Coordinates of C-alpha atoms in Angstrom, one line a residue:
Chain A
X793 CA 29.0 17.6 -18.4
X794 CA 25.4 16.7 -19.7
X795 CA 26.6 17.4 -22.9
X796 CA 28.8 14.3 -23.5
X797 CA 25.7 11.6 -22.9
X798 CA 24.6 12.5 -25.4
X799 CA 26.6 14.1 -28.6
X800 CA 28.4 10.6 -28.7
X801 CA 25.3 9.6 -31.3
X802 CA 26.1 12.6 -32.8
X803 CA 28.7 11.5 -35.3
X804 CA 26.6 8.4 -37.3
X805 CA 23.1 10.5 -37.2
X806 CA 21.4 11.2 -40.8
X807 CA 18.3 13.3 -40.0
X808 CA 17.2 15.3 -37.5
X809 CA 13.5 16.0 -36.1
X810 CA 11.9 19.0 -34.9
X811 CA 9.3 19.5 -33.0
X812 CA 8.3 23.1 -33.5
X813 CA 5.6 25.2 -30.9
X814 CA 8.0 25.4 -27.5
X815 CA 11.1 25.0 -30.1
X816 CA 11.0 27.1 -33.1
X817 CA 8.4 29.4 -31.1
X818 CA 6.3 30.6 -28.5
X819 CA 2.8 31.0 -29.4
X820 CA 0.5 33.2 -28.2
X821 CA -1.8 36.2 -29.5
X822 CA -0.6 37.6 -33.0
X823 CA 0.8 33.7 -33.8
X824 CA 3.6 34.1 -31.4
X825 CA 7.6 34.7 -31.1
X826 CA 10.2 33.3 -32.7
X827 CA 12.9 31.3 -29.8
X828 CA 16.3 33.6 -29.8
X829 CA 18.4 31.8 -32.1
X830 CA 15.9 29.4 -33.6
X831 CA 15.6 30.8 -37.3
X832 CA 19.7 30.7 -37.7
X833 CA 19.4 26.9 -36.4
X834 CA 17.0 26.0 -38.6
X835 CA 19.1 27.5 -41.4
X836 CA 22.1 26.1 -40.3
X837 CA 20.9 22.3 -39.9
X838 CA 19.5 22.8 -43.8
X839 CA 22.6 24.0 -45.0
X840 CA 24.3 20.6 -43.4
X841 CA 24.8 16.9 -44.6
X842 CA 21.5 16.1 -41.7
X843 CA 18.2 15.9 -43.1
X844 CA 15.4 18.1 -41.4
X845 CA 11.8 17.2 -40.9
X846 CA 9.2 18.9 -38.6
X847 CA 7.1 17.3 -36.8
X848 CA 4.2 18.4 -34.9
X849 CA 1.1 18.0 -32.9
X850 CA -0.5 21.3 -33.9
X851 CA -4.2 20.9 -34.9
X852 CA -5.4 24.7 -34.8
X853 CA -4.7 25.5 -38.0
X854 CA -4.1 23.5 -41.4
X855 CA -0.5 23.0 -42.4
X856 CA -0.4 24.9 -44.9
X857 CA -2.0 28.3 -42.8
X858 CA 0.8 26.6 -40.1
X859 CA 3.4 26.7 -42.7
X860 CA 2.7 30.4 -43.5
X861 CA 2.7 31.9 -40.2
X862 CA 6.5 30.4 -39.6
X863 CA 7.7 31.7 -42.7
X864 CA 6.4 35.0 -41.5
X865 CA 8.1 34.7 -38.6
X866 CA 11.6 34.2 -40.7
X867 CA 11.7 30.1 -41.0
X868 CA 12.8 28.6 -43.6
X869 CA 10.4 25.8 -44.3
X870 CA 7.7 23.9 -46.7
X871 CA 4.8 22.2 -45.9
X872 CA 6.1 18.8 -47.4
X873 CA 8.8 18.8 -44.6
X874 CA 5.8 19.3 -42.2
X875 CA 4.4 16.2 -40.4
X876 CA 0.9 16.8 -38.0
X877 CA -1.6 14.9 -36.9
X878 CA -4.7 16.0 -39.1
X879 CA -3.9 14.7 -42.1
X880 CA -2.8 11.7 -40.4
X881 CA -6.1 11.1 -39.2
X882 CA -7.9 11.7 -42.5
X883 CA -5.7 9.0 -44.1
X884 CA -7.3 7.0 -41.5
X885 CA -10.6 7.8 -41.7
X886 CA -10.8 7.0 -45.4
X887 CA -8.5 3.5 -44.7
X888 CA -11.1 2.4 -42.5
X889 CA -14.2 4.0 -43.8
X890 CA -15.4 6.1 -40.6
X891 CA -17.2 9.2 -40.7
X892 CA -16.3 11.3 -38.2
X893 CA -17.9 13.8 -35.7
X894 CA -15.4 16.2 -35.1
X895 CA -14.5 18.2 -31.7
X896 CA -11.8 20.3 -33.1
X897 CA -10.4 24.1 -33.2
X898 CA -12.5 25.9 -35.8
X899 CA -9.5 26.2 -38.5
X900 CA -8.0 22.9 -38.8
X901 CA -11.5 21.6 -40.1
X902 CA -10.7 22.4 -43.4
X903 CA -8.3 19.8 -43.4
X904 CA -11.2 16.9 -43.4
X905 CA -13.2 18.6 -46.1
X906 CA -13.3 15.4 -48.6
X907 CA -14.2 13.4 -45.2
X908 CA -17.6 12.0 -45.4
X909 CA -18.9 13.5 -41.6
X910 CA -23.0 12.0 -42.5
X911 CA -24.3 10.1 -39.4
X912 CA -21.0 10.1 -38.2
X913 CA -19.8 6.3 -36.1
X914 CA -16.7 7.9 -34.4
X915 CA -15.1 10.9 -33.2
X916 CA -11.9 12.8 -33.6
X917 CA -10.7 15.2 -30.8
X918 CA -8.3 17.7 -31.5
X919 CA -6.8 21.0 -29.7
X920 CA -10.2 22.9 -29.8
X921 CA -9.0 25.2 -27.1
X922 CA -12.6 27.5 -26.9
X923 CA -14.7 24.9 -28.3
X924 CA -14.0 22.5 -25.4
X925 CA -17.2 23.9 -23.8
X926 CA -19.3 21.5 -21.9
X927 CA -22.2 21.7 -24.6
X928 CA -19.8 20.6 -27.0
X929 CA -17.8 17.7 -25.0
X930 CA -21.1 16.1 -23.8
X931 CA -22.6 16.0 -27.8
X932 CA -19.2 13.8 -28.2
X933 CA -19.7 11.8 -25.2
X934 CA -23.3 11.2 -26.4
X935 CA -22.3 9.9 -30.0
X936 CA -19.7 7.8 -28.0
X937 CA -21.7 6.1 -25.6
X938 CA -24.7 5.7 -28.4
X939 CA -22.3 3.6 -30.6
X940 CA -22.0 0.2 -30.3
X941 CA -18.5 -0.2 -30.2
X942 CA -17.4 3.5 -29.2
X943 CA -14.3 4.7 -31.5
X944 CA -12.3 7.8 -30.3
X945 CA -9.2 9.5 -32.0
X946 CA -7.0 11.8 -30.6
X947 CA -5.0 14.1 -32.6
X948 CA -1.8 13.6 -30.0
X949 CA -2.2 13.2 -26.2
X950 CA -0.7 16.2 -24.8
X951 CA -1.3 17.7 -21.2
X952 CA -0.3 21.2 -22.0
X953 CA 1.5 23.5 -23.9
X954 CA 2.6 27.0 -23.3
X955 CA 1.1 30.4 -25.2
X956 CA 2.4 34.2 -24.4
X957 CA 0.3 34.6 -21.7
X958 CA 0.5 31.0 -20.2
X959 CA -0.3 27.5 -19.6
X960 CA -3.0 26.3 -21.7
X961 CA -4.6 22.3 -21.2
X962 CA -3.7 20.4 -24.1
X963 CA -5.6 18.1 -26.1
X964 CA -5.1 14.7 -24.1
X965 CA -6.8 16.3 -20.8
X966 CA -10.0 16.3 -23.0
X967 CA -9.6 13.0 -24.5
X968 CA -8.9 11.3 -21.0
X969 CA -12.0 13.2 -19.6
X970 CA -13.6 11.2 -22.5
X971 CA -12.2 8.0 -21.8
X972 CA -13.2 7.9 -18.4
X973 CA -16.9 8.8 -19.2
X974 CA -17.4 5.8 -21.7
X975 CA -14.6 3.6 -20.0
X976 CA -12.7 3.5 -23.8
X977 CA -8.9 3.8 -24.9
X978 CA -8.8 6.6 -27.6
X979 CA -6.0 5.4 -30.4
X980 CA -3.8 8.6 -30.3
X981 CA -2.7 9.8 -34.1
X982 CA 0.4 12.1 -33.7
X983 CA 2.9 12.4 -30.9
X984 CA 3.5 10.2 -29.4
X985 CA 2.2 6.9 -31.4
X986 CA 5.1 5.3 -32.7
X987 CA 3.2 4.9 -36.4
X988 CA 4.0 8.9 -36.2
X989 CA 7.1 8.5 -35.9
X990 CA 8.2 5.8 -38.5
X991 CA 6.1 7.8 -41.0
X992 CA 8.5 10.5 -40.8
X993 CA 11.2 8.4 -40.8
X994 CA 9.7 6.4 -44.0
X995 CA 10.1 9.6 -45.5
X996 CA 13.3 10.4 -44.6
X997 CA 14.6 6.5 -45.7
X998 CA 16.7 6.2 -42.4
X999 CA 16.7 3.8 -39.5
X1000 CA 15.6 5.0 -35.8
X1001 CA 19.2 4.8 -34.8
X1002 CA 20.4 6.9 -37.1
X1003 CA 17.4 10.0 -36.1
X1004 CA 17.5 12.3 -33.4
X1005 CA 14.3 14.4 -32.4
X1006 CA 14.7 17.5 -30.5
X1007 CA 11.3 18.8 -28.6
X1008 CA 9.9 20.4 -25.6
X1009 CA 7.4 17.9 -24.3
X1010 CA 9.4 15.1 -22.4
X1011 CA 6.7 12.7 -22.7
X1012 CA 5.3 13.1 -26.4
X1013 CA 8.7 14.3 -28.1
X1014 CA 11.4 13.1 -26.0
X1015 CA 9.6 9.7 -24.6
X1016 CA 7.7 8.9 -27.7
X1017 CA 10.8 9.3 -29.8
X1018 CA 12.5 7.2 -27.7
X1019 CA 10.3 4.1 -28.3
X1020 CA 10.3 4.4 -31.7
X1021 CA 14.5 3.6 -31.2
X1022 CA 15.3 7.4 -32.2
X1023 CA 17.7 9.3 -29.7
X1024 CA 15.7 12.1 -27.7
X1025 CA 17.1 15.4 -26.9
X1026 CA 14.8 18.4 -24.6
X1027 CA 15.0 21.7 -24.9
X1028 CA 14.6 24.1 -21.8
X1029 CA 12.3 26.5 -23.5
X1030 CA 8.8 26.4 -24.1
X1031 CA 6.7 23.9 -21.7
X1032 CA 10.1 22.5 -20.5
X1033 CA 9.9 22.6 -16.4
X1034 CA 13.0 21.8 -13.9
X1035 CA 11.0 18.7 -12.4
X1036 CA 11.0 17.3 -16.3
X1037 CA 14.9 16.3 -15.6
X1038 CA 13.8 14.6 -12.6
X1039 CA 10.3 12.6 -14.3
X1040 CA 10.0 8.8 -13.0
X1041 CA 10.0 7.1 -16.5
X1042 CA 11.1 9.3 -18.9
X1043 CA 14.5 10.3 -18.8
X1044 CA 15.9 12.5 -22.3
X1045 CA 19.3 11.8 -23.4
X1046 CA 20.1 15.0 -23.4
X1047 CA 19.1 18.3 -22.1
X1048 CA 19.8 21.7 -23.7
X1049 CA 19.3 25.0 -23.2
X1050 CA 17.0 25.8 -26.8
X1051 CA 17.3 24.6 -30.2
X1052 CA 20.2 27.1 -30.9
X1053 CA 23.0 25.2 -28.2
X1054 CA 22.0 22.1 -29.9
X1055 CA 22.7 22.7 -33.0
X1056 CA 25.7 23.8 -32.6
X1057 CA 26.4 21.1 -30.1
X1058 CA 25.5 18.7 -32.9
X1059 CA 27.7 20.9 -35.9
X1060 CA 30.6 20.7 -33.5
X1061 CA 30.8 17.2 -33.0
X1062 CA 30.3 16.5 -36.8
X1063 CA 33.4 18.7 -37.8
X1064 CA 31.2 21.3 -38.9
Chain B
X1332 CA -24.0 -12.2 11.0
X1333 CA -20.8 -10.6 10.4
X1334 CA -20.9 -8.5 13.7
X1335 CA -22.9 -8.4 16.7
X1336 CA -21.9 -4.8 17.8
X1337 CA -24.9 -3.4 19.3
X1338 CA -26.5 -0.8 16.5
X1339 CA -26.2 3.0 17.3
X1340 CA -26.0 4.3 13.9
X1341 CA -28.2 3.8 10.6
X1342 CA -27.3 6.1 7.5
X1343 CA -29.7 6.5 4.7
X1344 CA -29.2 7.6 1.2
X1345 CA -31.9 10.4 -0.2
X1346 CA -32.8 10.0 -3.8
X1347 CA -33.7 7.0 -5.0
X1348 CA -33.9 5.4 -1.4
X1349 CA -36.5 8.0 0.5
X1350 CA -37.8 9.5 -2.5
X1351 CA -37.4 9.2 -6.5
X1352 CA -37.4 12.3 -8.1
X1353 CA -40.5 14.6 -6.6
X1354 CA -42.4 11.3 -5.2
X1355 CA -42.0 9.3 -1.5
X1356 CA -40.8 5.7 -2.0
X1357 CA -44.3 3.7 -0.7
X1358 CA -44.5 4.2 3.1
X1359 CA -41.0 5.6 3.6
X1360 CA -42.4 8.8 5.3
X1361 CA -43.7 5.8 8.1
X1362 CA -41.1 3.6 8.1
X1363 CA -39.0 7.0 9.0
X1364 CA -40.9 7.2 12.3
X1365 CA -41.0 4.3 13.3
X1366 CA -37.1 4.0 13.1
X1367 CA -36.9 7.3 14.9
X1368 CA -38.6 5.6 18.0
X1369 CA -35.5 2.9 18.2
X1370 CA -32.5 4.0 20.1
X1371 CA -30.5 4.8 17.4
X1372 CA -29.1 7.7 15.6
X1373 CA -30.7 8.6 12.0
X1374 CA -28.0 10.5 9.3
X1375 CA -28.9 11.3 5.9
X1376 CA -25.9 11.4 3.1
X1377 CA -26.2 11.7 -0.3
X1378 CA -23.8 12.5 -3.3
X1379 CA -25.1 16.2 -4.4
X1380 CA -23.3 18.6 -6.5
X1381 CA -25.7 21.0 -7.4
X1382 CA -28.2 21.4 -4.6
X1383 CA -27.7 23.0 -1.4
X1384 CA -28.6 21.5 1.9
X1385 CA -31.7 24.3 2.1
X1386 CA -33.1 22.5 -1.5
X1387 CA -32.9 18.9 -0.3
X1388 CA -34.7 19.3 3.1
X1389 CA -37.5 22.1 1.3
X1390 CA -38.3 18.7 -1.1
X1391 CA -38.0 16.1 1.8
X1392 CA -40.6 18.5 4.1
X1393 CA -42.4 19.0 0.5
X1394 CA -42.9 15.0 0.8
X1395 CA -43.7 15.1 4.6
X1396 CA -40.2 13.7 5.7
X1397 CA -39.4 14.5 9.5
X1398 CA -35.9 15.7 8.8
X1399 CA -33.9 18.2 9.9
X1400 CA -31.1 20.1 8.6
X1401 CA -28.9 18.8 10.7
X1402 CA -29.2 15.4 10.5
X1403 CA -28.1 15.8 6.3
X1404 CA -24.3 15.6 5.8
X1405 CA -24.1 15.8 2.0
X1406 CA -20.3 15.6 -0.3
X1407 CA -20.7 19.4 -0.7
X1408 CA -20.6 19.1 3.2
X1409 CA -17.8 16.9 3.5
X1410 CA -16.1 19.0 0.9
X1411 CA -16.6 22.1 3.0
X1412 CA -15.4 20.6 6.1
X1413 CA -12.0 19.6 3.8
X1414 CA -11.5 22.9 2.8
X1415 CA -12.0 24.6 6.8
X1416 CA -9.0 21.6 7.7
X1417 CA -6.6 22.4 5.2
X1418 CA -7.2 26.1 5.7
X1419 CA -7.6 27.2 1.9
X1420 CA -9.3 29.1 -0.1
X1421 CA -10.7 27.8 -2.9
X1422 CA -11.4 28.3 -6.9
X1423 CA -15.4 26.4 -6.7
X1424 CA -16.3 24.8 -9.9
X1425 CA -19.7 24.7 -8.7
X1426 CA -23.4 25.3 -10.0
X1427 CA -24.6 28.8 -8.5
X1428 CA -27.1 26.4 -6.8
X1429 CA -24.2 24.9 -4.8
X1430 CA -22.3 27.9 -3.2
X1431 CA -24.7 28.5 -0.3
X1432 CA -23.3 25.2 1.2
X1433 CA -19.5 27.3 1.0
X1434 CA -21.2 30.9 2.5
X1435 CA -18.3 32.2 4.8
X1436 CA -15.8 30.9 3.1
X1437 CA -12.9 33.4 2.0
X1438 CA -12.6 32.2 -1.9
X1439 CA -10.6 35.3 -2.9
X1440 CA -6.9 34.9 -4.3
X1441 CA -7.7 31.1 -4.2
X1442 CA -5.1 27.8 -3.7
X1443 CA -7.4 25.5 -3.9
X1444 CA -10.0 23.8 -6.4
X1445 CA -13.1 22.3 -5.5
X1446 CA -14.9 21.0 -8.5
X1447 CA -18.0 19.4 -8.6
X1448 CA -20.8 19.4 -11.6
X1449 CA -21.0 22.9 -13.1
X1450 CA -21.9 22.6 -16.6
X1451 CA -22.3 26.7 -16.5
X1452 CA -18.3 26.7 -15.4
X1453 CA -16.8 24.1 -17.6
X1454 CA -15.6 26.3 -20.4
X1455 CA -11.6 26.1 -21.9
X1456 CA -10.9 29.5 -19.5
X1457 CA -12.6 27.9 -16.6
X1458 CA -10.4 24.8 -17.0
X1459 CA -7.7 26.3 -17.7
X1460 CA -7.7 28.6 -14.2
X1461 CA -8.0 25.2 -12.0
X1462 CA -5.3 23.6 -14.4
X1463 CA -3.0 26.4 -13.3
X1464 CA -4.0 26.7 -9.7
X1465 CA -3.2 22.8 -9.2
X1466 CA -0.3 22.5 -11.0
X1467 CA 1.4 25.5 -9.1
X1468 CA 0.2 22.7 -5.9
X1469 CA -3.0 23.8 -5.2
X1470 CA -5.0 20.7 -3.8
X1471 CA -7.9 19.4 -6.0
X1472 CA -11.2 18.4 -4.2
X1473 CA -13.5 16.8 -5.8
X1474 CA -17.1 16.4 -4.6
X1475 CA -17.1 12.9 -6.5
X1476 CA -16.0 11.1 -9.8
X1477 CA -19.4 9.8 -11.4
X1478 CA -18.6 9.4 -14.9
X1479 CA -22.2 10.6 -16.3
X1480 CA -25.7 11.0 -15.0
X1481 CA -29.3 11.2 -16.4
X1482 CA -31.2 14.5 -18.0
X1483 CA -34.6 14.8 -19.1
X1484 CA -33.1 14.5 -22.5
X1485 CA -30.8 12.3 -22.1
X1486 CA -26.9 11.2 -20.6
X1487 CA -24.8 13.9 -19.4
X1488 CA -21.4 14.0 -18.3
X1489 CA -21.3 14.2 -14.4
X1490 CA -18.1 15.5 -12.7
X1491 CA -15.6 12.8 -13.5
X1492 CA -14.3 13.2 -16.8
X1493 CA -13.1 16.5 -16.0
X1494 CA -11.7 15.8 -12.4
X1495 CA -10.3 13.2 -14.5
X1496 CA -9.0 15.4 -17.5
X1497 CA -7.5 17.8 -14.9
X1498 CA -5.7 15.2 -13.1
X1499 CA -3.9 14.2 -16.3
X1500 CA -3.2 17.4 -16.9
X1501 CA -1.4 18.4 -13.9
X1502 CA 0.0 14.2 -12.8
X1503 CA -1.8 14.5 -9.1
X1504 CA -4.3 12.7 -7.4
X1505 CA -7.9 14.9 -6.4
X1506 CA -9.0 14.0 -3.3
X1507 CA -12.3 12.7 -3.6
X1508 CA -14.8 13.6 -0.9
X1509 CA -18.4 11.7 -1.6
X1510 CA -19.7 8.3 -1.5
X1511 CA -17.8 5.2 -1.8
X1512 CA -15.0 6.7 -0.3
X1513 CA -14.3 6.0 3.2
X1514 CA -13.4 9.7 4.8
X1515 CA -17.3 10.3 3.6
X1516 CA -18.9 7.5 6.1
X1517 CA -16.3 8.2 8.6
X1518 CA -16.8 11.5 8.3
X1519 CA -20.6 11.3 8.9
X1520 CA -19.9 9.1 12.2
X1521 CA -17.8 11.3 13.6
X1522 CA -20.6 13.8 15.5
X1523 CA -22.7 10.5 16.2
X1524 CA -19.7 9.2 18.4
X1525 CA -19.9 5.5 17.1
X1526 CA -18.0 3.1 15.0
X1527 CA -18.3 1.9 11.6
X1528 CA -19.2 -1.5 12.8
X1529 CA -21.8 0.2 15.0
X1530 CA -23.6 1.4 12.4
X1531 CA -25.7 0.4 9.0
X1532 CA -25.8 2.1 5.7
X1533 CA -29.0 1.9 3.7
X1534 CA -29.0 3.0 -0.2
X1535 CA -30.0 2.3 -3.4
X1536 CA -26.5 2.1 -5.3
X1537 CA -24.8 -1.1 -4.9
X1538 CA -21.3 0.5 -5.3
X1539 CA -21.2 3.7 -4.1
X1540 CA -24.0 3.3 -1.1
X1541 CA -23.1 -0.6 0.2
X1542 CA -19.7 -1.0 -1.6
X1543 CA -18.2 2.2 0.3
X1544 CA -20.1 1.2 3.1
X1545 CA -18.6 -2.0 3.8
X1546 CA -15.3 -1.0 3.3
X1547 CA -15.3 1.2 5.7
X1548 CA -16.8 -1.4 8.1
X1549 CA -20.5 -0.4 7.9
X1550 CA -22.8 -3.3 7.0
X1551 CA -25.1 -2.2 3.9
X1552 CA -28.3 -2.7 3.0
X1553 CA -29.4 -2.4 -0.7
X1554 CA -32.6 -1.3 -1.7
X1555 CA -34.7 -2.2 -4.5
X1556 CA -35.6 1.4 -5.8
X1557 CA -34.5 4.1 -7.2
X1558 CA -31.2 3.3 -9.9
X1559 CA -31.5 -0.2 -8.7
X1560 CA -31.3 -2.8 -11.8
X1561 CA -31.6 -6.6 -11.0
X1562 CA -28.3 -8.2 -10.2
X1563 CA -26.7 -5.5 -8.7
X1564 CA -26.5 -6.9 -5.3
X1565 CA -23.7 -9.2 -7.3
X1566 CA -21.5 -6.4 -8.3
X1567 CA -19.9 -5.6 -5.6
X1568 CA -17.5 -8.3 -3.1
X1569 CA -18.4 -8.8 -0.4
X1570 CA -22.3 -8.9 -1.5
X1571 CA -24.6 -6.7 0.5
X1572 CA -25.2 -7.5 4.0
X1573 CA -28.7 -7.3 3.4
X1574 CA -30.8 -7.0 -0.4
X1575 CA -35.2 -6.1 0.1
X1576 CA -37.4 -4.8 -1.8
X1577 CA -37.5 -0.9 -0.3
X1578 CA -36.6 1.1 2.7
X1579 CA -39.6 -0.1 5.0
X1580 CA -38.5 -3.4 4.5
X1581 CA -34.9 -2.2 5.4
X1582 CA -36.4 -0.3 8.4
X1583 CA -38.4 -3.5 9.7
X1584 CA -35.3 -5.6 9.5
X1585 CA -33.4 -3.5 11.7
X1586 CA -35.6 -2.9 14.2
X1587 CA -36.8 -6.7 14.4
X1588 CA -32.7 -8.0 14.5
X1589 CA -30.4 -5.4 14.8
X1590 CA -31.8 -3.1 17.8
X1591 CA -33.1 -4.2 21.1
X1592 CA -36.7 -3.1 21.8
X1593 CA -36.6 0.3 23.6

């Protein structure tokens, strides 16, 4: 059984990972559903000896509008457990003095409000879903091609993700489309840069070995986690699809049915 | 000289080769004729997204071009002539300027995305349709890839990124339909009966003009107009079969060693 592959890392884990849209919930219109069986998990992993961080590539809204709109839904979670990408990049921004021009979803922007954005000398790209008009992608591509060394960010690299009423493109489509236009490699802040990754684990104060992240997306979850030296386990909910279990070059060590199985898979085989 | 196939063919690029913007290249409309008069046959192709067949040939008459409407095979032609293969009906991410090139075909219920430059249609819900079209295994066609192209006020993304961006998304290949690729010169030999090596491909873009050319066995001839910029002629390997200063030069070449005198 599939099962076995992986629970045998089970046993010397410390901390477990979540991702959260496609895990904890589907979104969609109203801020979405929660996954049957996901709020008990989520209580049921805080109430063992594992610690639990989140950790996602969410860049619609801040965290701490993010934060709220789970607890609504019945989590139980704070926005210092929360890891996304935004913030990531401000701490950037500021390390390496860059003023950015930002292509992002109207309500994550004000995560960069003490981010000096005059005559800006890079760009960050985030989910902007409606604001990925042409208009607004070519005004990018012209501060990018006017620069003399062209700097891009990318608040994670996803294809897709799935709301309510469907597939939706992802982030990563837009920042490729940008890539090819000024022949640049955007550096990628979030899933699935390692730096991402070990600055979740820095918090935490365990070793890769000893951390297991549990997502949707085989690539940036499962994959990325996986080259950081973590353990990567897929759900089949959210943007999960049958041909992921057959992908060329990622394979997860472990495939479950949604967050719920796992955790009890996990509890089980800790004597819990 | 590479080959010494008799010449039946010669293809010529439109803007920037015949005419830049709303002006003739010097003597072009003459050199035209007097190629006519050699026994070879004369094909116009040219990388268009936005402009219908009916809107190149009303600006090449405009100019005093003997062409007809026929002789034009354009990538919105070989893009039509994809989609009447493979039988589909396709989603057209075209300009409104575009879509009398498709008139006739059935584009309701579509599996299929053609997607060319349409600045009017490249909005998130836009996208978001072809995403979901292509990744349920509808085939992408795309007119070409050109990463950006040049407004009156300034660079503009042309069709690649998001051809690009949407082959990410969904982990396939689009098949590409326009110049340099090969199924574009072969496909505009095909009604002239001759070979690749029986014919000669005359433009002013080193790559996508002589490049595709060549590798489809064409020779090339680059011209000196249009997006021309000096040292192109060493961009691309093998180097053009033949660099001059504009098409008449190109046209007295051929006639002086590549066709016999009529």
């Amino acid at each position: 059984m599939a099962e076995d592959k992986w629970t045998g890392c089970v046993k010397s884990l410390k901390g477990v990972i979540l991702d959260m849209c496609g895990v904890l919930y589907d979104s969609g219109e109203g801020g979405g559903v929660p996954i049957d069986g996901s709020v008990e998990a989520v209580k049921r992993l805080k109430a063992s000896d594992l610690q639990l961080r989140f950790c996602t590539n969410e860049t619609q809204a801040t965290r701490e509008k993010f934060v709220a709109k789970l607890r609504r839904m019945g989590f139980d979670i704070s926005v210092n457990e929360v890891f996304s990408p935004a913030p990531a990049a401000v701490a950037i921004l500021k390390e390496r003095g860059l003023r950015p021009h930002l292509l992002v979803h109207d309500d994550v922007i004000p995560e960069f409000e003490g981010v000096d954005k005059t005559n800006p000398n890079c760009v960050v790209i985030g989910d902007a879903a409606e604001n990925f008009s042409y208009q607004n992608l070519n005004d990018a591509f012209r501060l990018l091609i006017g620069l003399e060394k062209p700097v891009l960010f990318s608040l994670g690299r996803g294809r897709y993700y799935k709301e309510t009423d469907g597939l939706k493109l992802d982030v990563g489509v837009f920042m490729k489309a940008l890539e090819y236009a000024c022949d640049i490699e955007a550096e990628v802040v979030g899933k699935p840069a390692p730096m991402f990754f070990q600055s979740v684990l820095t918090d935490i104060g365990i070793q890769p070995h000893e951390a297991l992240m549990i997502g949707d997306d085989l690539v940036n979850d499962v994959g990325g986690a996986q080259q950081c030296g973590m353990k990567g386990l897929q759900v089949r909910t959210g943007k999960y699809r049958p041909s992921d279990e057959r992908h060329p070059t990622v394979s997860a060590d472990g495939y479950v049915k949604n967050l719920a199985a796992a955790v009890d898979a996990i509890l089980k085989h800790r004597g819990q | 000289m590479a080959s010494r196939c008799a010449l039946k063919a010669v293809l010529i690029d439109l803007s920037g080769t015949l005419h830049i913007e709303d002006a003739a290249v010097h003597g072009a409309q003459e050199a035209l004729t007097r190629l006519r008069k050699a026994p070879v046959a004369v094909k116009f192709v040219t990388n268009t997204t936005k402009e219908c067949k009916r809107t190149l040939l009303e600006r090449l008459h405009r100019l005093n071009f003997d062409i007809k409407e026929q002789e034009i095979f354009t990538s919105l032609t070989a893009a039509r002539n994809l989609v009447e293969q493979k039988a589909v009906r396709p989603l057209l991410l075209l300009e409104d300027s575009a879509l009398e090139d498709f008139s006739g075909i059935e584009t309701s219920d579509p599996n299929a995305v053609v997607i060319g430059l349409a600045p009017d249609h490249f909005n998130y819900q836009m996208l978001n349709k072809a995403f979901r079209l292509v990744l349920d295994g509808a085939p992408l066609i795309a007119i070409h890839k050109a990463r950006y192209y040049k407004r009156k006020d300034g660079l503009a993304l042309g069709p690649g990124p998001f051809v690009t961006g949407l082959e990410y998304a969904t982990d396939t290949q689009a098949s590409v339909v326009g110049k340099p690729e090969k199924t574009f010169f072969l496909e505009a030999l095909r009604d002239l009966k001759c070979s690749p090596e029986e014919a000669v491909m005359i433009g002013d873009d080193a790559r996508d003009d002589v490049g595709g050319a060549q590798n489809t066995g064409m020779r090339g001839i680059l011209v000196k107009t249009g997006k021309y910029r000096a040292g192109d002629e060493g961009k691309i390997n093998p180097q053009p079969y033949l660099t001059c200063e504009s098409f008449p030069q190109a046209v007295d070449h051929i006639l002086q060693h590549l066709v016999q005198s009529a």
